[in-house]
Amino acid sequence: MTNKYMLDVLAKVKARNPGEPEFIQAVTEVFESLEPVIEKRPDFVKANILERIVEPDRQIIFRVPWVDDQGNIQVNRGFRIQYNDAIGPYKGGIRLHPSVYMGIIKFLGFEQIFKNSLTTLPMGGAKGGSDFDPKGKSDNEIMRFCQSFINELYRHIGKDIDVPAGDIGTGAREIGYMFGQYKKLTGEWSGILTGKGIPYGGSLARTEATGYGLCYFTEEMLKANGKSFKGQTVVISGSGNVALYACQKAQSLGAKVVAMSDSNGYVYDPNGIDFAYMKNLKEVRRGRVKEYAADHPGSTYTEGYRNIWKVPCHIALPCATQNDIDKPSAEALAANGCYCVSEGANMPSTPEAIEVYFANKMLYGPAKAANAGGVATSGLEMCQNSMRLSWTFEEVDEKLHGIMKNIFAACDSASKEYGMPGNYMAGANIAGFLKVAEAMKAQGCV
Ligand code: NDP
């Protein structure tokens, strides 16, 4: 990057956000893609769009006290970043994981601006979460935490202001407790959270949407390059919401998924992952992937989650967490014949890993495009709540499929228009940015 305006803004971002490497990483990646746009659009420089877009509208940090099953008072820290509402109400998930701090929420919120723009639905960017660890907690502890979290957050959100959703550690159970508490405090039944249960305003196919959407996007990318999922070997990191439904859809499109993981290690099943078993293990029993190997003769369990990238495959779908694929992992993938990496998780590839993909001419589907199916279907849940209607599974799935095809087409055409054909990372950043930048410019300096 040589553009002086961009270098100046990036230097300010680094100075203003010390100790937040994930956030700096996300901003740097977007800026590197945007250079040709900024060169062409002096009006964006005049409106100082870049310096404005990297600064959140507001960041909220709050205390979340709750009582554990032994009667002790525990205190966690809650976050909500309302990043940018130029094109619609703030929208983004809530992450519950001990690694959560401001830098993680800020990188996720920043990415969310462009992802939501790519969906073509009117949604701004936001993210929230807490350093609370749901692992090993009882249902009652989870409920008390979620209620306390909403006791503060409720005053900052609203169906036309900010609509949170799930993310790591926040699934249907947590959304249910949060929704119940919001309703209790406000006396209002509104579509305030997405990812709700089906009996109370949730959308069919929302649970499956991110994983399915990832496969729909990947299928388009493969098709555009003369390939398909049929007969291909696939490796998926993670075994949570995104990973599970990516596994199911990849299998239904004719691929063989041979490995999945959790944060402890991975399971390899040369016969193909038994999806029904894995779904029950993770969603009902809340168990670990280690148990899969014990119940499936011929499969093996290996400690260390990054080792999964040493398993030979054609297509890799990282669906766990950020910076999951580092340089050695990317090199192992390339050396073993992997030609496509498509991201279900947010920012799962380090910048060095991405360089390896490009150096090896691998197809690369960047998260903000490839995993946008989750938030897109959350947008469809908001539509249904506003209309007081429920669409069938097939109707939602068809809309999701159409949205993912359009997202791929937008990335593809932006990459070509700006002279980087096949670079879908640049295409996604540019296409997502342009709409938000035009909206910010039109709305003046606010
Ligand atoms: P879940 O909590 O359902 O599952 C997360 C999975 O990733 C688990 O298998 C977990 O293993 C693993 N994991 C989490 N943290 C780490 C870590 N530090 N190292 C290794 N493995 C880890 O989350 P989701 O499936 O919802 O989310 C996965 C990714 O997809 C995240 O990056 C999220 O931001 C992104 N995403 C999710 C969307 C959604 O609709 N849910 C939408 C768009 C993006 P363990 O059980 O051991 O912790």
PDB file of N, CA, C and O in Angstrom, residues 2 41-42 66 96 147 157 159 181 191 204 222 260 268 281 295 307 368 378 382-383 404:
ATOM      1  N   THR A   2       0.655   2.154  -0.967  1.00  0.00           N
ATOM      2  CA  THR A   2       1.506   3.344  -1.044  1.00  0.00           C
ATOM      3  C   THR A   2       0.697   4.644  -0.937  1.00  0.00           C
ATOM      4  O   THR A   2       1.273   5.717  -0.812  1.00  0.00           O
ATOM      5  N   ARG A  41     -11.396   7.487  -6.380  1.00  0.00           N
ATOM      6  CA  ARG A  41     -12.504   8.250  -5.781  1.00  0.00           C
ATOM      7  C   ARG A  41     -12.007   9.335  -4.816  1.00  0.00           C
ATOM      8  O   ARG A  41     -12.099   9.191  -3.588  1.00  0.00           O
ATOM      9  N   PRO A  42     -11.531  10.464  -5.374  1.00  0.00           N
ATOM     10  CA  PRO A  42     -11.090  11.558  -4.495  1.00  0.00           C
ATOM     11  C   PRO A  42     -12.224  12.084  -3.606  1.00  0.00           C
ATOM     12  O   PRO A  42     -11.971  12.621  -2.523  1.00  0.00           O
ATOM     13  N   TRP A  66     -23.412 -12.139  38.191  1.00  0.00           N
ATOM     14  CA  TRP A  66     -24.389 -13.237  38.224  1.00  0.00           C
ATOM     15  C   TRP A  66     -24.013 -14.201  39.350  1.00  0.00           C
ATOM     16  O   TRP A  66     -22.866 -14.209  39.810  1.00  0.00           O
ATOM     17  N   LEU A  96     -19.671 -15.373  23.360  1.00  0.00           N
ATOM     18  CA  LEU A  96     -19.367 -15.684  24.764  1.00  0.00           C
ATOM     19  C   LEU A  96     -18.183 -16.647  24.784  1.00  0.00           C
ATOM     20  O   LEU A  96     -18.320 -17.831  24.432  1.00  0.00           O
ATOM     21  N   GLN A 147     -29.502 -13.294  31.624  1.00  0.00           N
ATOM     22  CA  GLN A 147     -30.433 -12.284  32.143  1.00  0.00           C
ATOM     23  C   GLN A 147     -29.677 -11.041  32.603  1.00  0.00           C
ATOM     24  O   GLN A 147     -30.076  -9.905  32.317  1.00  0.00           O
ATOM     25  N   ILE A 157     -30.390  -1.370  22.858  1.00  0.00           N
ATOM     26  CA  ILE A 157     -30.798  -2.049  21.625  1.00  0.00           C
ATOM     27  C   ILE A 157     -32.285  -1.820  21.340  1.00  0.00           C
ATOM     28  O   ILE A 157     -32.999  -1.270  22.175  1.00  0.00           O
ATOM     29  N   LYS A 159     -35.576  -2.912  18.049  1.00  0.00           N
ATOM     30  CA  LYS A 159     -35.764  -3.583  16.751  1.00  0.00           C
ATOM     31  C   LYS A 159     -35.399  -2.689  15.559  1.00  0.00           C
ATOM     32  O   LYS A 159     -35.101  -3.193  14.482  1.00  0.00           O
ATOM     33  N   GLN A 181     -35.647 -12.180  28.844  1.00  0.00           N
ATOM     34  CA  GLN A 181     -35.347 -11.089  29.774  1.00  0.00           C
ATOM     35  C   GLN A 181     -35.640  -9.729  29.138  1.00  0.00           C
ATOM     36  O   GLN A 181     -36.155  -8.826  29.803  1.00  0.00           O
ATOM     37  N   GLY A 191     -38.981  -8.387  17.437  1.00  0.00           N
ATOM     38  CA  GLY A 191     -37.916  -9.258  16.924  1.00  0.00           C
ATOM     39  C   GLY A 191     -36.553  -8.734  17.321  1.00  0.00           C
ATOM     40  O   GLY A 191     -35.674  -8.548  16.486  1.00  0.00           O
ATOM     41  N   LEU A 204     -37.164 -20.587  10.317  1.00  0.00           N
ATOM     42  CA  LEU A 204     -36.685 -21.895   9.853  1.00  0.00           C
ATOM     43  C   LEU A 204     -35.432 -21.657   9.021  1.00  0.00           C
ATOM     44  O   LEU A 204     -35.306 -20.624   8.345  1.00  0.00           O
ATOM     45  N   LEU A 222     -16.409 -22.569  -6.946  1.00  0.00           N
ATOM     46  CA  LEU A 222     -15.872 -23.756  -7.627  1.00  0.00           C
ATOM     47  C   LEU A 222     -16.374 -23.792  -9.062  1.00  0.00           C
ATOM     48  O   LEU A 222     -15.608 -24.025 -10.008  1.00  0.00           O
ATOM     49  N   MET A 260     -13.141 -33.264  11.411  1.00  0.00           N
ATOM     50  CA  MET A 260     -13.702 -32.108  12.123  1.00  0.00           C
ATOM     51  C   MET A 260     -12.989 -31.990  13.467  1.00  0.00           C
ATOM     52  O   MET A 260     -12.366 -32.947  13.930  1.00  0.00           O
ATOM     53  N   TYR A 268     -10.497 -37.881  12.624  1.00  0.00           N
ATOM     54  CA  TYR A 268     -10.364 -38.208  11.196  1.00  0.00           C
ATOM     55  C   TYR A 268     -11.131 -39.491  10.946  1.00  0.00           C
ATOM     56  O   TYR A 268     -10.894 -40.503  11.626  1.00  0.00           O
ATOM     57  N   LEU A 281     -24.037 -35.401  19.176  1.00  0.00           N
ATOM     58  CA  LEU A 281     -22.938 -35.218  20.132  1.00  0.00           C
ATOM     59  C   LEU A 281     -22.799 -33.746  20.530  1.00  0.00           C
ATOM     60  O   LEU A 281     -22.655 -33.417  21.708  1.00  0.00           O
ATOM     61  N   ASP A 295     -16.489 -44.097  19.371  1.00  0.00           N
ATOM     62  CA  ASP A 295     -17.704 -44.772  18.893  1.00  0.00           C
ATOM     63  C   ASP A 295     -17.654 -45.150  17.410  1.00  0.00           C
ATOM     64  O   ASP A 295     -18.636 -45.684  16.886  1.00  0.00           O
ATOM     65  N   ASN A 307      -3.512 -29.423  14.007  1.00  0.00           N
ATOM     66  CA  ASN A 307      -3.040 -30.582  13.242  1.00  0.00           C
ATOM     67  C   ASN A 307      -4.026 -31.001  12.168  1.00  0.00           C
ATOM     68  O   ASN A 307      -3.679 -31.734  11.239  1.00  0.00           O
ATOM     69  N   LYS A 368     -16.000 -12.644   5.020  1.00  0.00           N
ATOM     70  CA  LYS A 368     -17.094 -11.675   5.037  1.00  0.00           C
ATOM     71  C   LYS A 368     -18.073 -11.916   3.894  1.00  0.00           C
ATOM     72  O   LYS A 368     -19.221 -11.470   3.966  1.00  0.00           O
ATOM     73  N   SER A 378     -30.609 -14.005   9.286  1.00  0.00           N
ATOM     74  CA  SER A 378     -31.091 -13.189  10.409  1.00  0.00           C
ATOM     75  C   SER A 378     -31.903 -12.011   9.871  1.00  0.00           C
ATOM     76  O   SER A 378     -32.925 -11.634  10.446  1.00  0.00           O
ATOM     77  N   MET A 382     -35.789 -11.023  10.634  1.00  0.00           N
ATOM     78  CA  MET A 382     -36.327  -9.697  10.956  1.00  0.00           C
ATOM     79  C   MET A 382     -37.512  -9.354  10.052  1.00  0.00           C
ATOM     80  O   MET A 382     -38.518  -8.791  10.497  1.00  0.00           O
ATOM     81  N   CYS A 383     -37.376  -9.692   8.756  1.00  0.00           N
ATOM     82  CA  CYS A 383     -38.481  -9.437   7.797  1.00  0.00           C
ATOM     83  C   CYS A 383     -39.741 -10.170   8.247  1.00  0.00           C
ATOM     84  O   CYS A 383     -40.828  -9.583   8.290  1.00  0.00           O
ATOM     85  N   MET A 404     -26.561 -15.921  -1.601  1.00  0.00           N
ATOM     86  CA  MET A 404     -25.157 -16.351  -1.675  1.00  0.00           C
ATOM     87  C   MET A 404     -24.640 -16.316  -3.115  1.00  0.00           C
ATOM     88  O   MET A 404     -23.481 -15.973  -3.366  1.00  0.00           O
TER      89      MET A 404
END
